[in-house]
JSON list of C-alpha atoms in Angstrom, two decimals:
[
{"chain": "E", "resi": 1, "resn": "MET", "atom": "CA", "xyz": [85.91, 152.19, 128.28]},
{"chain": "E", "resi": 2, "resn": "ILE", "atom": "CA", "xyz": [85.29, 155.42, 126.35]},
{"chain": "E", "resi": 3, "resn": "ILE", "atom": "CA", "xyz": [87.06, 154.40, 123.14]},
{"chain": "E", "resi": 4, "resn": "PRO", "atom": "CA", "xyz": [85.36, 150.98, 122.78]},
{"chain": "E", "resi": 5, "resn": "ALA", "atom": "CA", "xyz": [81.99, 152.59, 123.50]},
{"chain": "E", "resi": 6, "resn": "LEU", "atom": "CA", "xyz": [82.62, 155.26, 120.86]},
{"chain": "E", "resi": 7, "resn": "VAL", "atom": "CA", "xyz": [83.67, 152.66, 118.30]},
{"chain": "E", "resi": 8, "resn": "LEU", "atom": "CA", "xyz": [80.59, 150.52, 118.88]},
{"chain": "E", "resi": 9, "resn": "GLY", "atom": "CA", "xyz": [78.24, 153.47, 119.12]},
{"chain": "E", "resi": 10, "resn": "SER", "atom": "CA", "xyz": [79.46, 155.22, 116.00]},
{"chain": "E", "resi": 11, "resn": "GLN", "atom": "CA", "xyz": [79.05, 152.11, 113.87]},
{"chain": "E", "resi": 12, "resn": "GLN", "atom": "CA", "xyz": [75.36, 152.72, 113.12]},
{"chain": "E", "resi": 13, "resn": "SER", "atom": "CA", "xyz": [74.79, 156.18, 114.50]},
{"chain": "E", "resi": 14, "resn": "GLY", "atom": "CA", "xyz": [75.08, 157.98, 111.16]},
{"chain": "E", "resi": 15, "resn": "SER", "atom": "CA", "xyz": [72.55, 155.85, 109.34]},
{"chain": "E", "resi": 16, "resn": "THR", "atom": "CA", "xyz": [70.19, 155.91, 112.33]},
{"chain": "E", "resi": 17, "resn": "MET", "atom": "CA", "xyz": [70.31, 159.70, 112.54]},
{"chain": "E", "resi": 18, "resn": "ARG", "atom": "CA", "xyz": [69.77, 160.07, 108.81]},
{"chain": "E", "resi": 19, "resn": "MET", "atom": "CA", "xyz": [66.81, 157.69, 108.84]},
{"chain": "E", "resi": 20, "resn": "THR", "atom": "CA", "xyz": [65.27, 159.42, 111.87]},
{"chain": "E", "resi": 21, "resn": "ARG", "atom": "CA", "xyz": [65.56, 162.84, 110.25]},
{"chain": "E", "resi": 22, "resn": "THR", "atom": "CA", "xyz": [64.13, 161.63, 106.94]},
{"chain": "E", "resi": 23, "resn": "MET", "atom": "CA", "xyz": [61.17, 159.90, 108.56]},
{"chain": "E", "resi": 24, "resn": "MET", "atom": "CA", "xyz": [60.40, 162.88, 110.82]},
{"chain": "E", "resi": 25, "resn": "LEU", "atom": "CA", "xyz": [60.41, 165.27, 107.86]},
{"chain": "E", "resi": 26, "resn": "GLU", "atom": "CA", "xyz": [58.17, 162.92, 105.92]},
{"chain": "E", "resi": 27, "resn": "THR", "atom": "CA", "xyz": [55.79, 162.48, 108.85]},
{"chain": "E", "resi": 28, "resn": "LEU", "atom": "CA", "xyz": [55.57, 166.20, 109.55]},
{"chain": "E", "resi": 29, "resn": "ARG", "atom": "CA", "xyz": [54.22, 166.73, 106.02]},
{"chain": "E", "resi": 30, "resn": "GLN", "atom": "CA", "xyz": [51.25, 164.41, 106.56]},
{"chain": "E", "resi": 31, "resn": "ASP", "atom": "CA", "xyz": [47.67, 165.66, 106.72]},
{"chain": "E", "resi": 32, "resn": "TYR", "atom": "CA", "xyz": [47.01, 164.52, 110.29]},
{"chain": "E", "resi": 33, "resn": "ILE", "atom": "CA", "xyz": [49.96, 166.60, 111.53]},
{"chain": "E", "resi": 34, "resn": "ARG", "atom": "CA", "xyz": [48.58, 169.70, 109.80]},
{"chain": "E", "resi": 35, "resn": "THR", "atom": "CA", "xyz": [45.21, 168.93, 111.38]},
{"chain": "E", "resi": 36, "resn": "ALA", "atom": "CA", "xyz": [46.77, 168.67, 114.85]},
{"chain": "E", "resi": 37, "resn": "TRP", "atom": "CA", "xyz": [48.50, 172.03, 114.36]},
{"chain": "E", "resi": 38, "resn": "SER", "atom": "CA", "xyz": [45.30, 173.63, 113.10]},
{"chain": "E", "resi": 39, "resn": "LYS", "atom": "CA", "xyz": [43.49, 172.43, 116.24]},
{"chain": "E", "resi": 40, "resn": "GLY", "atom": "CA", "xyz": [45.87, 174.62, 118.21]},
{"chain": "E", "resi": 41, "resn": "LEU", "atom": "CA", "xyz": [48.02, 171.93, 119.82]},
{"chain": "E", "resi": 42, "resn": "SER", "atom": "CA", "xyz": [51.49, 173.04, 120.83]},
{"chain": "E", "resi": 43, "resn": "GLU", "atom": "CA", "xyz": [54.45, 172.09, 118.69]},
{"chain": "E", "resi": 44, "resn": "ARG", "atom": "CA", "xyz": [55.84, 169.85, 121.41]},
{"chain": "E", "resi": 45, "resn": "VAL", "atom": "CA", "xyz": [52.61, 167.84, 121.67]},
{"chain": "E", "resi": 46, "resn": "VAL", "atom": "CA", "xyz": [52.32, 167.50, 117.91]},
{"chain": "E", "resi": 47, "resn": "VAL", "atom": "CA", "xyz": [55.90, 166.37, 117.44]},
{"chain": "E", "resi": 48, "resn": "ILE", "atom": "CA", "xyz": [56.10, 163.97, 120.39]},
{"chain": "E", "resi": 49, "resn": "ARG", "atom": "CA", "xyz": [52.61, 162.48, 120.49]},
{"chain": "E", "resi": 50, "resn": "HIS", "atom": "CA", "xyz": [51.76, 162.39, 116.82]},
{"chain": "E", "resi": 51, "resn": "ALA", "atom": "CA", "xyz": [54.84, 162.61, 114.63]},
{"chain": "E", "resi": 52, "resn": "MET", "atom": "CA", "xyz": [57.45, 160.76, 116.70]},
{"chain": "E", "resi": 53, "resn": "LYS", "atom": "CA", "xyz": [55.32, 157.66, 117.17]},
{"chain": "E", "resi": 54, "resn": "ASN", "atom": "CA", "xyz": [54.88, 157.15, 113.46]},
{"chain": "E", "resi": 55, "resn": "ALA", "atom": "CA", "xyz": [58.35, 158.26, 112.43]},
{"chain": "E", "resi": 56, "resn": "LEU", "atom": "CA", "xyz": [60.15, 155.82, 114.73]},
{"chain": "E", "resi": 57, "resn": "ILE", "atom": "CA", "xyz": [58.56, 152.65, 113.34]},
{"chain": "E", "resi": 58, "resn": "PRO", "atom": "CA", "xyz": [61.01, 152.27, 110.40]},
{"chain": "E", "resi": 59, "resn": "VAL", "atom": "CA", "xyz": [63.90, 153.51, 112.54]},
{"chain": "E", "resi": 60, "resn": "VAL", "atom": "CA", "xyz": [63.34, 150.81, 115.17]},
{"chain": "E", "resi": 61, "resn": "THR", "atom": "CA", "xyz": [63.09, 148.21, 112.39]},
{"chain": "E", "resi": 62, "resn": "MET", "atom": "CA", "xyz": [66.41, 149.35, 110.97]},
{"chain": "E", "resi": 63, "resn": "VAL", "atom": "CA", "xyz": [68.11, 149.34, 114.38]},
{"chain": "E", "resi": 64, "resn": "GLY", "atom": "CA", "xyz": [66.76, 145.85, 115.06]},
{"chain": "E", "resi": 65, "resn": "GLY", "atom": "CA", "xyz": [68.31, 144.63, 111.83]},
{"chain": "E", "resi": 66, "resn": "GLY", "atom": "CA", "xyz": [71.68, 146.04, 112.91]},
{"chain": "E", "resi": 67, "resn": "ILE", "atom": "CA", "xyz": [71.85, 144.08, 116.17]},
{"chain": "E", "resi": 68, "resn": "PRO", "atom": "CA", "xyz": [73.87, 141.19, 114.63]},
{"chain": "E", "resi": 69, "resn": "ALA", "atom": "CA", "xyz": [76.48, 143.69, 113.44]},
{"chain": "E", "resi": 70, "resn": "LEU", "atom": "CA", "xyz": [76.61, 145.20, 116.91]},
{"chain": "E", "resi": 71, "resn": "VAL", "atom": "CA", "xyz": [77.18, 141.78, 118.50]},
{"chain": "E", "resi": 72, "resn": "GLY", "atom": "CA", "xyz": [79.85, 140.94, 115.94]},
{"chain": "E", "resi": 73, "resn": "GLY", "atom": "CA", "xyz": [81.51, 144.29, 116.53]},
{"chain": "E", "resi": 74, "resn": "SER", "atom": "CA", "xyz": [81.48, 143.75, 120.28]},
{"chain": "E", "resi": 75, "resn": "VAL", "atom": "CA", "xyz": [83.38, 140.48, 119.84]},
{"chain": "E", "resi": 76, "resn": "ILE", "atom": "CA", "xyz": [86.11, 142.25, 117.90]},
{"chain": "E", "resi": 77, "resn": "ILE", "atom": "CA", "xyz": [86.25, 145.27, 120.20]},
{"chain": "E", "resi": 78, "resn": "GLU", "atom": "CA", "xyz": [86.45, 143.10, 123.31]},
{"chain": "E", "resi": 79, "resn": "TYR", "atom": "CA", "xyz": [89.38, 141.19, 121.89]},
{"chain": "E", "resi": 80, "resn": "ILE", "atom": "CA", "xyz": [91.20, 144.31, 120.70]},
{"chain": "E", "resi": 81, "resn": "PHE", "atom": "CA", "xyz": [90.84, 146.15, 124.03]},
{"chain": "E", "resi": 82, "resn": "ASN", "atom": "CA", "xyz": [91.07, 142.97, 126.16]},
{"chain": "E", "resi": 83, "resn": "LEU", "atom": "CA", "xyz": [87.71, 143.55, 127.86]},
{"chain": "E", "resi": 84, "resn": "PRO", "atom": "CA", "xyz": [85.50, 140.96, 129.51]},
{"chain": "E", "resi": 85, "resn": "GLY", "atom": "CA", "xyz": [82.01, 140.83, 128.07]},
{"chain": "E", "resi": 86, "resn": "MET", "atom": "CA", "xyz": [79.38, 138.88, 126.18]},
{"chain": "E", "resi": 87, "resn": "GLY", "atom": "CA", "xyz": [81.45, 138.76, 122.99]},
{"chain": "E", "resi": 88, "resn": "ARG", "atom": "CA", "xyz": [84.40, 137.16, 124.73]},
{"chain": "E", "resi": 89, "resn": "LEU", "atom": "CA", "xyz": [82.08, 134.78, 126.57]},
{"chain": "E", "resi": 90, "resn": "MET", "atom": "CA", "xyz": [80.54, 133.72, 123.26]},
{"chain": "E", "resi": 91, "resn": "ILE", "atom": "CA", "xyz": [83.93, 133.08, 121.64]},
{"chain": "E", "resi": 92, "resn": "ASP", "atom": "CA", "xyz": [85.17, 131.15, 124.69]},
{"chain": "E", "resi": 93, "resn": "ALA", "atom": "CA", "xyz": [82.03, 128.99, 124.60]},
{"chain": "E", "resi": 94, "resn": "LEU", "atom": "CA", "xyz": [82.52, 128.29, 120.90]},
{"chain": "E", "resi": 95, "resn": "ASN", "atom": "CA", "xyz": [86.19, 127.43, 121.43]},
{"chain": "E", "resi": 96, "resn": "GLY", "atom": "CA", "xyz": [85.26, 125.11, 124.30]},
{"chain": "E", "resi": 97, "resn": "ARG", "atom": "CA", "xyz": [82.51, 123.52, 122.18]},
{"chain": "E", "resi": 98, "resn": "ASP", "atom": "CA", "xyz": [79.86, 124.51, 124.70]},
{"chain": "E", "resi": 99, "resn": "TYR", "atom": "CA", "xyz": [76.91, 124.66, 122.31]},
{"chain": "E", "resi": 100, "resn": "ARG", "atom": "CA", "xyz": [74.14, 124.32, 124.90]}
]
């Protein structure tokens, strides 16, 4: 189960990490973050409460757009490694013409 999980997980991990880093750096340069630091809030509070909330909005949107690729990849991975799962169930339903 480790190899199929690595294959599916590594499919979008690079772009997700790059987008997260870019958005965090961009958010940390905003005026409201500098204001929070100047108020004396700790770095942890500033990053988690203020920056992370706003930085993750485009990241979640990007990950949501990649869900069809993840489902398609799971179909292929399940057939290659002969695993039972939702991908195999979907293909079996399509082959059996079970469209409902």
